[in-house]
């Protein structure tokens, strides 16, 4: 296949456009949520740590069964539902702020539920792409999608910091809420039918599938060190995630925009 093949694939272009916007919005929120806690709600190290725990706990809990559950369902309705619910969750933050009732507890719940839905989305998304474009073009498709993700990681924090400084942290989160709406609409507009899940010859309880997956990881010579590396990196990254916003904003007195620029760099 030539590089131009997916440029002529209308449904993939819808998916790509929606995910590009969504990735950018998510990075903006990743910058804005800690600033809502810190600048608007007066959070300290303990409260910032609870925000990180809420997001990490969501991925841990849902990650155990997400793959096995997604394997039983059609992927596109799940992706659309996850985007729509995440948009509502994030809209609730600026709405609560305008009503004068925004609290840290709401942020914890929003971060946790958004993380749960994100884990489901991330499990269903890689399985949906091959059914849309074909296995022979997965490398090309993933390359384009990864490019959007990389660009969002570079530009998103600076944009997020700039929006926080310009319109305030709660309203910067609106960008991500709108981006999830765009992503959901792009998925709705896809016309290619998703293949039905093949019937299972012998029904296997989801609990058994999860245990079989964990056992496979435990016995695999490559997956074991990769898993350990991921756990260690996540724990260390969580410590860093708690401290860096506090340090840059409170100790170094950086503005939200400069904070975003530092994260982008």
PDB file of C-alpha atoms in Angstrom, residues 51-260:
ATOM      1  CA  UNK A  51      -5.805  13.338  42.418  1.00  0.00           C
ATOM      2  CA  UNK A  52      -2.986  11.160  41.076  1.00  0.00           C
ATOM      3  CA  UNK A  53      -4.237   8.158  43.087  1.00  0.00           C
ATOM      4  CA  UNK A  54      -7.774   8.609  41.695  1.00  0.00           C
ATOM      5  CA  UNK A  55      -6.540   8.443  38.103  1.00  0.00           C
ATOM      6  CA  UNK A  56      -4.118   5.583  38.729  1.00  0.00           C
ATOM      7  CA  UNK A  57      -6.669   3.533  40.670  1.00  0.00           C
ATOM      8  CA  UNK A  58      -9.124   3.832  37.789  1.00  0.00           C
ATOM      9  CA  UNK A  59      -6.628   2.423  35.296  1.00  0.00           C
ATOM     10  CA  UNK A  60      -5.653  -0.379  37.688  1.00  0.00           C
ATOM     11  CA  UNK A  61      -9.213  -1.483  38.455  1.00  0.00           C
ATOM     12  CA  UNK A  62     -10.597  -1.289  34.915  1.00  0.00           C
ATOM     13  CA  UNK A  63      -7.405  -2.522  33.272  1.00  0.00           C
ATOM     14  CA  UNK A  64      -7.814  -5.969  34.802  1.00  0.00           C
ATOM     15  CA  UNK A  65     -11.014  -6.732  32.895  1.00  0.00           C
ATOM     16  CA  UNK A  66     -11.129  -4.132  30.092  1.00  0.00           C
ATOM     17  CA  UNK A  67      -9.491  -6.311  27.444  1.00  0.00           C
ATOM     18  CA  UNK A  68     -11.576  -9.394  28.213  1.00  0.00           C
ATOM     19  CA  UNK A  69     -14.788  -7.338  28.315  1.00  0.00           C
ATOM     20  CA  UNK A  70     -14.063  -5.418  25.119  1.00  0.00           C
ATOM     21  CA  UNK A  71     -13.395  -8.722  23.355  1.00  0.00           C
ATOM     22  CA  UNK A  72     -17.065  -9.609  23.936  1.00  0.00           C
ATOM     23  CA  UNK A  73     -18.540  -6.360  22.579  1.00  0.00           C
ATOM     24  CA  UNK A  74     -18.739  -4.282  19.432  1.00  0.00           C
ATOM     25  CA  UNK A  75     -16.078  -1.603  19.744  1.00  0.00           C
ATOM     26  CA  UNK A  76     -17.537   1.475  18.032  1.00  0.00           C
ATOM     27  CA  UNK A  77     -20.611   1.888  20.313  1.00  0.00           C
ATOM     28  CA  UNK A  78     -18.295   1.497  23.309  1.00  0.00           C
ATOM     29  CA  UNK A  79     -15.943   4.184  21.973  1.00  0.00           C
ATOM     30  CA  UNK A  80     -18.824   6.582  21.282  1.00  0.00           C
ATOM     31  CA  UNK A  81     -20.336   6.014  24.733  1.00  0.00           C
ATOM     32  CA  UNK A  82     -16.993   6.514  26.486  1.00  0.00           C
ATOM     33  CA  UNK A  83     -16.417   9.808  24.667  1.00  0.00           C
ATOM     34  CA  UNK A  84     -19.930  11.090  25.359  1.00  0.00           C
ATOM     35  CA  UNK A  85     -19.834  10.299  29.082  1.00  0.00           C
ATOM     36  CA  UNK A  86     -16.353  11.792  29.470  1.00  0.00           C
ATOM     37  CA  UNK A  87     -17.594  14.998  27.831  1.00  0.00           C
ATOM     38  CA  UNK A  88     -20.426  15.244  30.376  1.00  0.00           C
ATOM     39  CA  UNK A  89     -18.045  14.586  33.281  1.00  0.00           C
ATOM     40  CA  UNK A  90     -15.673  17.337  32.189  1.00  0.00           C
ATOM     41  CA  UNK A  91     -18.502  19.796  31.471  1.00  0.00           C
ATOM     42  CA  UNK A  92     -19.526  19.360  35.108  1.00  0.00           C
ATOM     43  CA  UNK A  93     -16.328  21.050  36.344  1.00  0.00           C
ATOM     44  CA  UNK A  94     -16.851  24.551  34.857  1.00  0.00           C
ATOM     45  CA  UNK A  95     -20.606  24.284  35.532  1.00  0.00           C
ATOM     46  CA  UNK A  96     -19.954  23.575  39.224  1.00  0.00           C
ATOM     47  CA  UNK A  97     -17.379  26.379  39.329  1.00  0.00           C
ATOM     48  CA  UNK A  98     -19.845  28.903  37.900  1.00  0.00           C
ATOM     49  CA  UNK A  99     -22.447  27.728  40.412  1.00  0.00           C
ATOM     50  CA  UNK A 100     -19.950  28.213  43.244  1.00  0.00           C
ATOM     51  CA  UNK A 101     -20.123  24.568  44.363  1.00  0.00           C
ATOM     52  CA  UNK A 102     -16.917  23.098  42.909  1.00  0.00           C
ATOM     53  CA  UNK A 103     -15.058  20.991  45.483  1.00  0.00           C
ATOM     54  CA  UNK A 104     -12.001  18.758  45.489  1.00  0.00           C
ATOM     55  CA  UNK A 105     -14.236  15.728  46.008  1.00  0.00           C
ATOM     56  CA  UNK A 106     -15.873  16.401  42.651  1.00  0.00           C
ATOM     57  CA  UNK A 107     -12.472  16.587  40.991  1.00  0.00           C
ATOM     58  CA  UNK A 108     -11.528  13.215  42.502  1.00  0.00           C
ATOM     59  CA  UNK A 109     -14.715  11.632  41.165  1.00  0.00           C
ATOM     60  CA  UNK A 110     -14.326  13.204  37.711  1.00  0.00           C
ATOM     61  CA  UNK A 111     -10.676  12.113  37.435  1.00  0.00           C
ATOM     62  CA  UNK A 112     -11.531   8.574  38.603  1.00  0.00           C
ATOM     63  CA  UNK A 113     -14.508   8.066  36.280  1.00  0.00           C
ATOM     64  CA  UNK A 114     -12.727   9.691  33.341  1.00  0.00           C
ATOM     65  CA  UNK A 115      -9.793   7.341  33.977  1.00  0.00           C
ATOM     66  CA  UNK A 116     -12.115   4.302  34.032  1.00  0.00           C
ATOM     67  CA  UNK A 117     -13.710   5.290  30.731  1.00  0.00           C
ATOM     68  CA  UNK A 118     -10.303   6.120  29.269  1.00  0.00           C
ATOM     69  CA  UNK A 119      -9.040   2.633  30.134  1.00  0.00           C
ATOM     70  CA  UNK A 120     -12.026   1.088  28.343  1.00  0.00           C
ATOM     71  CA  UNK A 121     -11.511   3.391  25.355  1.00  0.00           C
ATOM     72  CA  UNK A 122      -7.808   2.532  25.176  1.00  0.00           C
ATOM     73  CA  UNK A 123      -8.626  -1.194  25.230  1.00  0.00           C
ATOM     74  CA  UNK A 124     -11.281  -0.946  22.495  1.00  0.00           C
ATOM     75  CA  UNK A 125      -9.533   1.556  20.228  1.00  0.00           C
ATOM     76  CA  UNK A 126      -6.577  -0.571  19.002  1.00  0.00           C
ATOM     77  CA  UNK A 127      -8.997  -3.439  18.341  1.00  0.00           C
ATOM     78  CA  UNK A 128     -11.335  -1.202  16.324  1.00  0.00           C
ATOM     79  CA  UNK A 129      -8.743   0.310  13.972  1.00  0.00           C
ATOM     80  CA  UNK A 130      -7.927  -2.975  12.117  1.00  0.00           C
ATOM     81  CA  UNK A 131     -11.636  -3.674  11.581  1.00  0.00           C
ATOM     82  CA  UNK A 132     -11.984  -0.220   9.981  1.00  0.00           C
ATOM     83  CA  UNK A 133      -8.954  -0.119   7.689  1.00  0.00           C
ATOM     84  CA  UNK A 134      -7.857  -3.755   7.394  1.00  0.00           C
ATOM     85  CA  UNK A 135      -4.938  -5.556   8.977  1.00  0.00           C
ATOM     86  CA  UNK A 136      -2.650  -4.794   6.014  1.00  0.00           C
ATOM     87  CA  UNK A 137      -2.856  -1.038   6.721  1.00  0.00           C
ATOM     88  CA  UNK A 138      -2.650  -1.091  10.522  1.00  0.00           C
ATOM     89  CA  UNK A 139       0.996   0.024  10.596  1.00  0.00           C
ATOM     90  CA  UNK A 140       0.242   3.013   8.381  1.00  0.00           C
ATOM     91  CA  UNK A 141      -2.871   3.898  10.376  1.00  0.00           C
ATOM     92  CA  UNK A 142      -1.160   3.598  13.752  1.00  0.00           C
ATOM     93  CA  UNK A 143       1.716   5.714  12.464  1.00  0.00           C
ATOM     94  CA  UNK A 144      -0.642   8.560  11.556  1.00  0.00           C
ATOM     95  CA  UNK A 145      -2.505   8.277  14.861  1.00  0.00           C
ATOM     96  CA  UNK A 146       0.769   8.209  16.821  1.00  0.00           C
ATOM     97  CA  UNK A 147       1.916  11.356  15.005  1.00  0.00           C
ATOM     98  CA  UNK A 148      -1.190  13.190  16.220  1.00  0.00           C
ATOM     99  CA  UNK A 149      -0.573  11.951  19.759  1.00  0.00           C
ATOM    100  CA  UNK A 150       3.039  13.148  19.677  1.00  0.00           C
ATOM    101  CA  UNK A 151       2.072  16.583  18.374  1.00  0.00           C
ATOM    102  CA  UNK A 152      -0.564  16.869  21.112  1.00  0.00           C
ATOM    103  CA  UNK A 153       2.020  15.997  23.766  1.00  0.00           C
ATOM    104  CA  UNK A 154       4.274  18.778  22.470  1.00  0.00           C
ATOM    105  CA  UNK A 155       1.698  21.509  21.906  1.00  0.00           C
ATOM    106  CA  UNK A 156      -1.016  20.590  24.398  1.00  0.00           C
ATOM    107  CA  UNK A 157       0.645  21.647  27.681  1.00  0.00           C
ATOM    108  CA  UNK A 158       1.568  25.073  26.340  1.00  0.00           C
ATOM    109  CA  UNK A 159      -1.944  25.538  24.970  1.00  0.00           C
ATOM    110  CA  UNK A 160      -3.406  24.346  28.265  1.00  0.00           C
ATOM    111  CA  UNK A 161      -1.264  26.693  30.314  1.00  0.00           C
ATOM    112  CA  UNK A 162      -2.110  29.582  28.027  1.00  0.00           C
ATOM    113  CA  UNK A 163      -5.840  28.870  28.295  1.00  0.00           C
ATOM    114  CA  UNK A 164      -5.624  28.636  32.092  1.00  0.00           C
ATOM    115  CA  UNK A 165      -3.907  32.009  32.203  1.00  0.00           C
ATOM    116  CA  UNK A 166      -6.363  33.541  29.721  1.00  0.00           C
ATOM    117  CA  UNK A 167      -9.750  32.160  30.804  1.00  0.00           C
ATOM    118  CA  UNK A 168      -9.077  30.290  34.049  1.00  0.00           C
ATOM    119  CA  UNK A 169      -8.398  26.639  34.833  1.00  0.00           C
ATOM    120  CA  UNK A 170     -12.042  25.422  35.095  1.00  0.00           C
ATOM    121  CA  UNK A 171     -12.940  26.849  31.696  1.00  0.00           C
ATOM    122  CA  UNK A 172      -9.786  25.432  30.078  1.00  0.00           C
ATOM    123  CA  UNK A 173     -11.235  21.990  30.835  1.00  0.00           C
ATOM    124  CA  UNK A 174     -14.113  22.879  28.493  1.00  0.00           C
ATOM    125  CA  UNK A 175     -11.647  22.390  25.629  1.00  0.00           C
ATOM    126  CA  UNK A 176     -11.315  18.704  26.466  1.00  0.00           C
ATOM    127  CA  UNK A 177     -15.058  18.312  26.974  1.00  0.00           C
ATOM    128  CA  UNK A 178     -15.669  19.738  23.502  1.00  0.00           C
ATOM    129  CA  UNK A 179     -12.888  17.560  22.070  1.00  0.00           C
ATOM    130  CA  UNK A 180     -14.652  14.427  23.339  1.00  0.00           C
ATOM    131  CA  UNK A 181     -17.845  15.605  21.652  1.00  0.00           C
ATOM    132  CA  UNK A 182     -15.894  16.052  18.400  1.00  0.00           C
ATOM    133  CA  UNK A 183     -14.408  12.563  18.790  1.00  0.00           C
ATOM    134  CA  UNK A 184     -17.840  11.002  19.447  1.00  0.00           C
ATOM    135  CA  UNK A 185     -19.364  12.765  16.427  1.00  0.00           C
ATOM    136  CA  UNK A 186     -16.479  11.640  14.191  1.00  0.00           C
ATOM    137  CA  UNK A 187     -17.136   8.030  15.243  1.00  0.00           C
ATOM    138  CA  UNK A 188     -20.890   8.403  14.661  1.00  0.00           C
ATOM    139  CA  UNK A 189     -20.216   9.702  11.131  1.00  0.00           C
ATOM    140  CA  UNK A 190     -18.197   6.606  10.164  1.00  0.00           C
ATOM    141  CA  UNK A 191     -20.194   4.660   7.594  1.00  0.00           C
ATOM    142  CA  UNK A 192     -18.193   1.422   7.403  1.00  0.00           C
ATOM    143  CA  UNK A 193     -20.094  -1.277   9.331  1.00  0.00           C
ATOM    144  CA  UNK A 194     -18.179  -2.896  12.155  1.00  0.00           C
ATOM    145  CA  UNK A 195     -17.933  -6.691  11.756  1.00  0.00           C
ATOM    146  CA  UNK A 196     -19.957  -8.638  14.282  1.00  0.00           C
ATOM    147  CA  UNK A 197     -18.064 -10.395  17.009  1.00  0.00           C
ATOM    148  CA  UNK A 198     -17.644 -14.092  16.128  1.00  0.00           C
ATOM    149  CA  UNK A 199     -19.746 -16.402  18.300  1.00  0.00           C
ATOM    150  CA  UNK A 200     -17.850 -18.195  21.049  1.00  0.00           C
ATOM    151  CA  UNK A 201     -17.777 -21.962  20.665  1.00  0.00           C
ATOM    152  CA  UNK A 202     -17.388 -22.457  24.420  1.00  0.00           C
ATOM    153  CA  UNK A 203     -18.411 -19.655  26.807  1.00  0.00           C
ATOM    154  CA  UNK A 204     -15.562 -18.738  29.160  1.00  0.00           C
ATOM    155  CA  UNK A 205     -16.270 -16.680  32.314  1.00  0.00           C
ATOM    156  CA  UNK A 206     -14.588 -13.309  32.204  1.00  0.00           C
ATOM    157  CA  UNK A 207     -12.900 -13.998  35.558  1.00  0.00           C
ATOM    158  CA  UNK A 208     -11.206 -17.055  34.071  1.00  0.00           C
ATOM    159  CA  UNK A 209     -10.000 -15.065  31.055  1.00  0.00           C
ATOM    160  CA  UNK A 210      -8.488 -12.427  33.358  1.00  0.00           C
ATOM    161  CA  UNK A 211      -6.685 -15.069  35.413  1.00  0.00           C
ATOM    162  CA  UNK A 212      -5.417 -16.765  32.242  1.00  0.00           C
ATOM    163  CA  UNK A 213      -4.097 -13.415  31.005  1.00  0.00           C
ATOM    164  CA  UNK A 214      -2.275 -12.746  34.288  1.00  0.00           C
ATOM    165  CA  UNK A 215      -0.793 -16.238  34.223  1.00  0.00           C
ATOM    166  CA  UNK A 216       0.416 -15.708  30.657  1.00  0.00           C
ATOM    167  CA  UNK A 217       2.154 -12.490  31.702  1.00  0.00           C
ATOM    168  CA  UNK A 218       3.736 -14.211  34.732  1.00  0.00           C
ATOM    169  CA  UNK A 219       5.254 -16.982  32.607  1.00  0.00           C
ATOM    170  CA  UNK A 220       6.364 -14.864  29.629  1.00  0.00           C
ATOM    171  CA  UNK A 221      10.094 -14.001  29.556  1.00  0.00           C
ATOM    172  CA  UNK A 222       9.507 -10.628  27.849  1.00  0.00           C
ATOM    173  CA  UNK A 223       6.187  -9.523  29.363  1.00  0.00           C
ATOM    174  CA  UNK A 224       7.429  -9.950  32.963  1.00  0.00           C
ATOM    175  CA  UNK A 225      10.259  -7.371  32.742  1.00  0.00           C
ATOM    176  CA  UNK A 226       8.074  -5.055  30.636  1.00  0.00           C
ATOM    177  CA  UNK A 227       5.349  -5.197  33.292  1.00  0.00           C
ATOM    178  CA  UNK A 228       7.810  -4.573  36.126  1.00  0.00           C
ATOM    179  CA  UNK A 229       9.322  -1.674  34.203  1.00  0.00           C
ATOM    180  CA  UNK A 230       5.857  -0.168  33.666  1.00  0.00           C
ATOM    181  CA  UNK A 231       4.931  -0.501  37.348  1.00  0.00           C
ATOM    182  CA  UNK A 232       8.167   1.103  38.546  1.00  0.00           C
ATOM    183  CA  UNK A 233       7.934   3.889  35.967  1.00  0.00           C
ATOM    184  CA  UNK A 234       4.326   4.590  36.897  1.00  0.00           C
ATOM    185  CA  UNK A 235       5.071   4.756  40.634  1.00  0.00           C
ATOM    186  CA  UNK A 236       8.041   7.083  40.068  1.00  0.00           C
ATOM    187  CA  UNK A 237       6.055   9.147  37.579  1.00  0.00           C
ATOM    188  CA  UNK A 238       3.226   9.500  40.082  1.00  0.00           C
ATOM    189  CA  UNK A 239       5.608  10.976  42.666  1.00  0.00           C
ATOM    190  CA  UNK A 240       6.842  13.393  40.039  1.00  0.00           C
ATOM    191  CA  UNK A 241       3.309  14.219  38.935  1.00  0.00           C
ATOM    192  CA  UNK A 242       2.323  15.190  42.468  1.00  0.00           C
ATOM    193  CA  UNK A 243       5.324  17.427  43.053  1.00  0.00           C
ATOM    194  CA  UNK A 244       6.181  19.186  39.806  1.00  0.00           C
ATOM    195  CA  UNK A 245       3.125  21.454  39.585  1.00  0.00           C
ATOM    196  CA  UNK A 246       3.476  22.402  43.255  1.00  0.00           C
ATOM    197  CA  UNK A 247       7.171  23.134  42.840  1.00  0.00           C
ATOM    198  CA  UNK A 248       6.916  25.113  39.609  1.00  0.00           C
ATOM    199  CA  UNK A 249       3.895  27.184  40.631  1.00  0.00           C
ATOM    200  CA  UNK A 250       4.463  27.703  44.365  1.00  0.00           C
ATOM    201  CA  UNK A 251       8.262  27.680  44.668  1.00  0.00           C
ATOM    202  CA  UNK A 252       9.421  28.947  41.266  1.00  0.00           C
ATOM    203  CA  UNK A 253       6.365  31.221  40.860  1.00  0.00           C
ATOM    204  CA  UNK A 254       5.828  30.291  37.215  1.00  0.00           C
ATOM    205  CA  UNK A 255       2.655  31.468  35.504  1.00  0.00           C
ATOM    206  CA  UNK A 256       0.301  28.796  34.117  1.00  0.00           C
ATOM    207  CA  UNK A 257       1.508  29.576  30.597  1.00  0.00           C
ATOM    208  CA  UNK A 258       5.176  29.119  31.520  1.00  0.00           C
ATOM    209  CA  UNK A 259       4.276  25.949  33.401  1.00  0.00           C
ATOM    210  CA  UNK A 260       2.761  24.596  30.172  1.00  0.00           C
TER     211      UNK A 260
END
